[in-house]
mmCIF file of C-alpha atoms in Angstrom:
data_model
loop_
_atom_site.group_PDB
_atom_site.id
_atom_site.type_symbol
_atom_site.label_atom_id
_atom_site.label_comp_id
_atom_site.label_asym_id
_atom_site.label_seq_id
_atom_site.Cartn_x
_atom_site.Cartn_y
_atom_site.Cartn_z
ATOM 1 C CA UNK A 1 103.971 68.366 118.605
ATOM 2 C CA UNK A 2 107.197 67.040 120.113
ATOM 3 C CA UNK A 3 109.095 69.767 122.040
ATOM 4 C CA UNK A 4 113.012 70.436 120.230
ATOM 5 C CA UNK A 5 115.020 70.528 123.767
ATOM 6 C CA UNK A 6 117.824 72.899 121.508
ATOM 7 C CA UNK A 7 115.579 75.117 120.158
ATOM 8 C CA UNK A 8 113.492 75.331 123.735
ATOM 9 C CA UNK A 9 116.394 75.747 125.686
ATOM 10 C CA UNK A 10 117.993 78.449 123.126
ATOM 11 C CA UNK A 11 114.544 80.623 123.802
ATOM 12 C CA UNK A 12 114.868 80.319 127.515
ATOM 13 C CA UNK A 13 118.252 81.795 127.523
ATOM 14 C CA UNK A 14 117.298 84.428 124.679
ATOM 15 C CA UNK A 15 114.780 85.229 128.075
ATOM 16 C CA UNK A 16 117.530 85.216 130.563
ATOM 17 C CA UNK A 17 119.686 87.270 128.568
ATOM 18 C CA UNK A 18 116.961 89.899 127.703
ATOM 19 C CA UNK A 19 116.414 90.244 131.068
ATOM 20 C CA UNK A 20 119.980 90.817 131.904
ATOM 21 C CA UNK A 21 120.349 88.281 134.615
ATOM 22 C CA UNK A 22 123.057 85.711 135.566
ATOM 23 C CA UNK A 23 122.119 82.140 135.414
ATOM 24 C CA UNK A 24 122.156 82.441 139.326
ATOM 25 C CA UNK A 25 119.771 85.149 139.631
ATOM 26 C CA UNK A 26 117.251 83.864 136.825
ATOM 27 C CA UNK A 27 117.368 80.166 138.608
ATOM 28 C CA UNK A 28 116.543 82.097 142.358
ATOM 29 C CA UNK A 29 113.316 83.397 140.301
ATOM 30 C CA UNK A 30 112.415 80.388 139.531
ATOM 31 C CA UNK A 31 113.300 78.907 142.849
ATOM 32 C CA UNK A 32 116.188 76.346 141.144
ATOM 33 C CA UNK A 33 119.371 75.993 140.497
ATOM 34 C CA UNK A 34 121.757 77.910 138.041
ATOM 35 C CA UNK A 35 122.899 73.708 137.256
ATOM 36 C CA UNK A 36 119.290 73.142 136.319
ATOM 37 C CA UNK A 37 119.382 76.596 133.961
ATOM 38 C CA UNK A 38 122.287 75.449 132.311
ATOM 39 C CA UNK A 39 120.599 72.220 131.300
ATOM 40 C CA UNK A 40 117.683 73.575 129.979
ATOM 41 C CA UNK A 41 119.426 76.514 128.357
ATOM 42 C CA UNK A 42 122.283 73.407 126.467
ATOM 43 C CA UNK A 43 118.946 71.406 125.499
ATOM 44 C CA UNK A 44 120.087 68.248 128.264
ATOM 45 C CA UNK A 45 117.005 68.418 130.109
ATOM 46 C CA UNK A 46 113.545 70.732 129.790
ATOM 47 C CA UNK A 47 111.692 72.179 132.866
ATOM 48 C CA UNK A 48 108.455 70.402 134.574
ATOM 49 C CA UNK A 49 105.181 72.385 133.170
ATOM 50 C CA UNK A 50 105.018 74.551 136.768
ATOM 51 C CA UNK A 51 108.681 76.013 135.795
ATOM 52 C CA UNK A 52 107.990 76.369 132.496
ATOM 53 C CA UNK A 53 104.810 78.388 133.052
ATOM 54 C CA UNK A 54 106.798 80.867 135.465
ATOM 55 C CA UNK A 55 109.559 81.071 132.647
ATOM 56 C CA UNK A 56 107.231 82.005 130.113
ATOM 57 C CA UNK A 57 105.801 84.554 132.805
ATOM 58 C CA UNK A 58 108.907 86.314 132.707
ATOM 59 C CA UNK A 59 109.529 86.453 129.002
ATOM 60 C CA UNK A 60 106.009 87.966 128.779
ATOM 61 C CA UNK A 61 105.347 85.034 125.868
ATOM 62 C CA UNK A 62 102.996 82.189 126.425
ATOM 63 C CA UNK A 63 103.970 78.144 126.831
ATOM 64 C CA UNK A 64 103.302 77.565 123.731
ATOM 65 C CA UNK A 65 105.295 80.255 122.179
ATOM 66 C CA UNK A 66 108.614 78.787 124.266
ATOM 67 C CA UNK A 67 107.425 74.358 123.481
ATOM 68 C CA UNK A 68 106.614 75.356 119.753
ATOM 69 C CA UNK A 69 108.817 74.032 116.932
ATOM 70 C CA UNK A 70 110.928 75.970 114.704
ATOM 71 C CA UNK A 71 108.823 77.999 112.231
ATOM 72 C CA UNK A 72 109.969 75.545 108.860
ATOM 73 C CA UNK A 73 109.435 72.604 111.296
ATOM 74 C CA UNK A 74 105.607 73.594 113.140
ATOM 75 C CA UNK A 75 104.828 74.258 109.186
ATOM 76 C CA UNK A 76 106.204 71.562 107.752
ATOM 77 C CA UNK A 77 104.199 69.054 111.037
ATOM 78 C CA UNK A 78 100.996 71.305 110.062
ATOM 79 C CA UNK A 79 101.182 70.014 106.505
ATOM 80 C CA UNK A 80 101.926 66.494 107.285
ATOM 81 C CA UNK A 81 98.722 67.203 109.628
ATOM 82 C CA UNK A 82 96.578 68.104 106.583
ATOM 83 C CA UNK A 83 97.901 65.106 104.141
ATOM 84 C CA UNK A 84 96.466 62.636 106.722
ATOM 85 C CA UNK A 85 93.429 64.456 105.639
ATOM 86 C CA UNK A 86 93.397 63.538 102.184
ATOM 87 C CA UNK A 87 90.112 61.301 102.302
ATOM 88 C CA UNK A 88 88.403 64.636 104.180
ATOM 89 C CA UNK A 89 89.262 67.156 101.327
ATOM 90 C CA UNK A 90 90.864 65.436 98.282
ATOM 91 C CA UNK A 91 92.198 68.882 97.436
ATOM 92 C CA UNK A 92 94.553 68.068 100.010
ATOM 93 C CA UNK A 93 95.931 65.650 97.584
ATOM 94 C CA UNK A 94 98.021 68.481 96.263
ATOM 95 C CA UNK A 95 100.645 67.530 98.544
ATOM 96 C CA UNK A 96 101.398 64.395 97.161
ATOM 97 C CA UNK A 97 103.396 66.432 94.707
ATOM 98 C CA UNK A 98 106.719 66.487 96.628
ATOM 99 C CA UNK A 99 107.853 69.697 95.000
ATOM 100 C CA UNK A 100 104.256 71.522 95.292
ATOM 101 C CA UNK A 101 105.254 70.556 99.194
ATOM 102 C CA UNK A 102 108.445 71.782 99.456
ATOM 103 C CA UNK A 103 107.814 75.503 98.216
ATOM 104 C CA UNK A 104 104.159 75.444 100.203
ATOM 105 C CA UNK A 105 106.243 74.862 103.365
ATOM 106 C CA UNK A 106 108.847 77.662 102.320
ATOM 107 C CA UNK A 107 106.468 80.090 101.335
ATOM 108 C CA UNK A 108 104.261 79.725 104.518
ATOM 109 C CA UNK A 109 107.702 79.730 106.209
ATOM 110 C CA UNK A 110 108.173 82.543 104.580
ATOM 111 C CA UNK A 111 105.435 84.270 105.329
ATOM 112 C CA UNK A 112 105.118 83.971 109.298
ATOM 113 C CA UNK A 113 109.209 85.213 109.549
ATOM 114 C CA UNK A 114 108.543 88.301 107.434
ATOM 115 C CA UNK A 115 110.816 87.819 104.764
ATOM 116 C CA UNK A 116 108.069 86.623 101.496
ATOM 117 C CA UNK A 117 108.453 89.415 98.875
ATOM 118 C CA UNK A 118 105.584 88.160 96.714
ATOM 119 C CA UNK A 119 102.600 90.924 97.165
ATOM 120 C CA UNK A 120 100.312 88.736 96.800
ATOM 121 C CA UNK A 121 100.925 87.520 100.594
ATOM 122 C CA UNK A 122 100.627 91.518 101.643
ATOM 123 C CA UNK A 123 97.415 90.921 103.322
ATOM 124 C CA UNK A 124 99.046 88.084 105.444
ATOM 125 C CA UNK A 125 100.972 91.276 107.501
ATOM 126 C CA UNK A 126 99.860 91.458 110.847
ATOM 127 C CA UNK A 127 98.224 88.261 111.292
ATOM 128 C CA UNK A 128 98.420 86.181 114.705
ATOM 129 C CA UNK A 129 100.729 83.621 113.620
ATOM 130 C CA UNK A 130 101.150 82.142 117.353
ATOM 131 C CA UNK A 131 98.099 80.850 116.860
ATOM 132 C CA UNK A 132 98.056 77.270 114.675
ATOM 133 C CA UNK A 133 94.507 77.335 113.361
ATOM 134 C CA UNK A 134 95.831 81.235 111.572
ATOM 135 C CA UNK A 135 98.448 78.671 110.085
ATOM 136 C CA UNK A 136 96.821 76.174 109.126
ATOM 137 C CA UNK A 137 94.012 78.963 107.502
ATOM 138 C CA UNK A 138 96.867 80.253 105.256
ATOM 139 C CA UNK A 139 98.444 76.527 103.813
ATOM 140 C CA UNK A 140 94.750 75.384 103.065
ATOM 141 C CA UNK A 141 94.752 78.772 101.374
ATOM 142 C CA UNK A 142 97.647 78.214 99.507
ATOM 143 C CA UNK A 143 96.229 74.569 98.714
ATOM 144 C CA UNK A 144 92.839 75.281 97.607
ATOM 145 C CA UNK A 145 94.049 78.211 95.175
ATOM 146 C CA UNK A 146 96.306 75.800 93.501
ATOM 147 C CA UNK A 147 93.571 73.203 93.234
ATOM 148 C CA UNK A 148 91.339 75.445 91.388
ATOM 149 C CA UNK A 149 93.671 76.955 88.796
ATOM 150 C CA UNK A 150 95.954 73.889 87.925
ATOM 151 C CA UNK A 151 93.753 73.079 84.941
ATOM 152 C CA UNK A 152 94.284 76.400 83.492
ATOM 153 C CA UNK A 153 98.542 76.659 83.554
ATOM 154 C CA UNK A 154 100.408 77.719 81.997
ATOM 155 C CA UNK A 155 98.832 80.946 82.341
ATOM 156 C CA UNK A 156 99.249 82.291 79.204
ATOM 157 C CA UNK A 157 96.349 84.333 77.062
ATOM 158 C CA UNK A 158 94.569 81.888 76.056
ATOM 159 C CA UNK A 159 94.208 79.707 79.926
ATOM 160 C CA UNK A 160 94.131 83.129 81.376
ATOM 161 C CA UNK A 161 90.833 84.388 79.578
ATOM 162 C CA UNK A 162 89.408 80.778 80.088
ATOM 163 C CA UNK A 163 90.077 81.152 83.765
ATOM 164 C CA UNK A 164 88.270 84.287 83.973
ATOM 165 C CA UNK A 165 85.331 83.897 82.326
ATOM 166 C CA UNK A 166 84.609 80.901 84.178
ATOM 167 C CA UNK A 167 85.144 82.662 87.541
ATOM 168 C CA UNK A 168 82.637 85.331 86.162
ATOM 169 C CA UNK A 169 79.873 82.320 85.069
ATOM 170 C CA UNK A 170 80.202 80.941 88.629
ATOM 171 C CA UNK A 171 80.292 84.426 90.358
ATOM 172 C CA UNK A 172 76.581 85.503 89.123
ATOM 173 C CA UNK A 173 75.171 82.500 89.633
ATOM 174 C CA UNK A 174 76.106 82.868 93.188
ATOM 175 C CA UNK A 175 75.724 86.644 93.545
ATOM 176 C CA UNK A 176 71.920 86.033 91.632
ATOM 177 C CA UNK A 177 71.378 83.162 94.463
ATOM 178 C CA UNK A 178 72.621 85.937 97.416
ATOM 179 C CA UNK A 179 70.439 88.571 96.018
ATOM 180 C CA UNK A 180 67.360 86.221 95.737
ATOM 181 C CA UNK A 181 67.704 85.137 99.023
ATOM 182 C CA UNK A 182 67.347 88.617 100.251
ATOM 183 C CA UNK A 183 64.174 89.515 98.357
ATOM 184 C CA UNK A 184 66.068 91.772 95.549
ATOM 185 C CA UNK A 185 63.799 92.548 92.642
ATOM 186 C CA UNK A 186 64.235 89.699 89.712
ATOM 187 C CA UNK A 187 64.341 92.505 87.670
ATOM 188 C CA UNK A 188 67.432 94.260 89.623
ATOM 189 C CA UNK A 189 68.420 90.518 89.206
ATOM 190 C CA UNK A 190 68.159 90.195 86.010
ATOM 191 C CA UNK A 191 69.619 93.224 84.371
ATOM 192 C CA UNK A 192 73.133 92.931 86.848
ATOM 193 C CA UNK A 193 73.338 88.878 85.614
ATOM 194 C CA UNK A 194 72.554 90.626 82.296
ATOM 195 C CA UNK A 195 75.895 93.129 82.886
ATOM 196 C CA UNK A 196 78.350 90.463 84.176
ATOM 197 C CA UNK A 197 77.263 88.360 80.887
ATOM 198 C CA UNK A 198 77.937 91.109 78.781
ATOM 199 C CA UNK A 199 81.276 91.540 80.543
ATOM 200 C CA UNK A 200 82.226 87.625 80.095
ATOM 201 C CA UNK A 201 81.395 88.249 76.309
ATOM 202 C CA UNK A 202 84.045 90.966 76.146
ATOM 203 C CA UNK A 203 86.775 88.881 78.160
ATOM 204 C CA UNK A 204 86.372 86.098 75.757
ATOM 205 C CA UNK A 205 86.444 88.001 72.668
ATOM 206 C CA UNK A 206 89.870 89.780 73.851
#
């Protein structure tokens, strides 16, 4: 990704200034001068990869943290990233749908600054969002769960039951596989497909 000269010359200054030191002092650290701070800090020139390295150093953050784009910006490149990828997962092909786009970018946006409100994106809390691969995990997230309930919105009663008991009829063919596979009685089998079939039954008669 291409480095923003504003936005990394606004976090080496949000350094400088957490450290409490003049331009003067901060550039002897680095063995500079405070004329090459100010440049960085006003976004006219960026810092060769050794001065960057001892920058980061003293902001206790890594390179990457102080090069990385804006948070709507390294989400918004990170999708683009994944719409090349169409022919590789044609779920991907969500994002053709320019408004599906726009609030996948917002929400993920969302979610890395703190500020979604939708529980749904509780478990999200805590997560290493520094790295890009976390990132990326949570749009193809977002992505995938849209691909597999579009066909049933609106969810109203009717789409919502339909969704369900088809999520059941996949779920114990799957679980049956898991349990086969390690050598649970058919009978055991059996009676807990037996259960969830029952249980379908009573969704779809609701």
């Amino acid at each position: 990704m291409d480095i923003d000269k504003k936005v990394l010359g606004q976090r080496i200054k949000n350094i400088r200034v957490n450290r409490q030191e003049t331009m003067e002092q901060f550039a002897k650290k680095l063995n500079s001068g405070k004329s090459n701070v100010s440049k960085w800090e006003s976004g006219k020139n960026v810092p060769n990869d050794i001065t960057l390295k001892k920058i980061a150093e003293l902001g206790g953050v890594s390179t990457h943290h102080l090069t990385r784009p804006e948070t709507h910006e390294r989400v918004k490149q990170l999708v683009e990233k994944l719409e090349e990828d169409t022919n590789v997962d044609k779920r991907y092909k969500e994002l053709y749908d320019i408004n599906f786009k726009y609030n996948l970018i917002k929400e993920v946006t969302d979610i890395i600054e703190g500020q979604s409100t939708d529980s749904k994106n509780e478990h999200y809390k805590g997560m290493n969002f520094d790295a890009d691969n976390v990132v990326l995990e949570i749009i193809r997230n977002k992505i995938y769960d849209s691909d597999k309930t579009q066909k049933y919105k609106p969810f109203n009663k009717r789409n919502t039951i339909w969704f369900v008991t088809e999520q059941i009829n996949a779920m114990k063919y799957d679980i049956a596989r898991i349990l086969k596979d390690n050598n649970v009685s058919e009978e055991l089998i059996n009676n807990i497909v037996d259960e969830l079939s029952q249980t379908q039954s009573n969704i779809e008669e609701l």
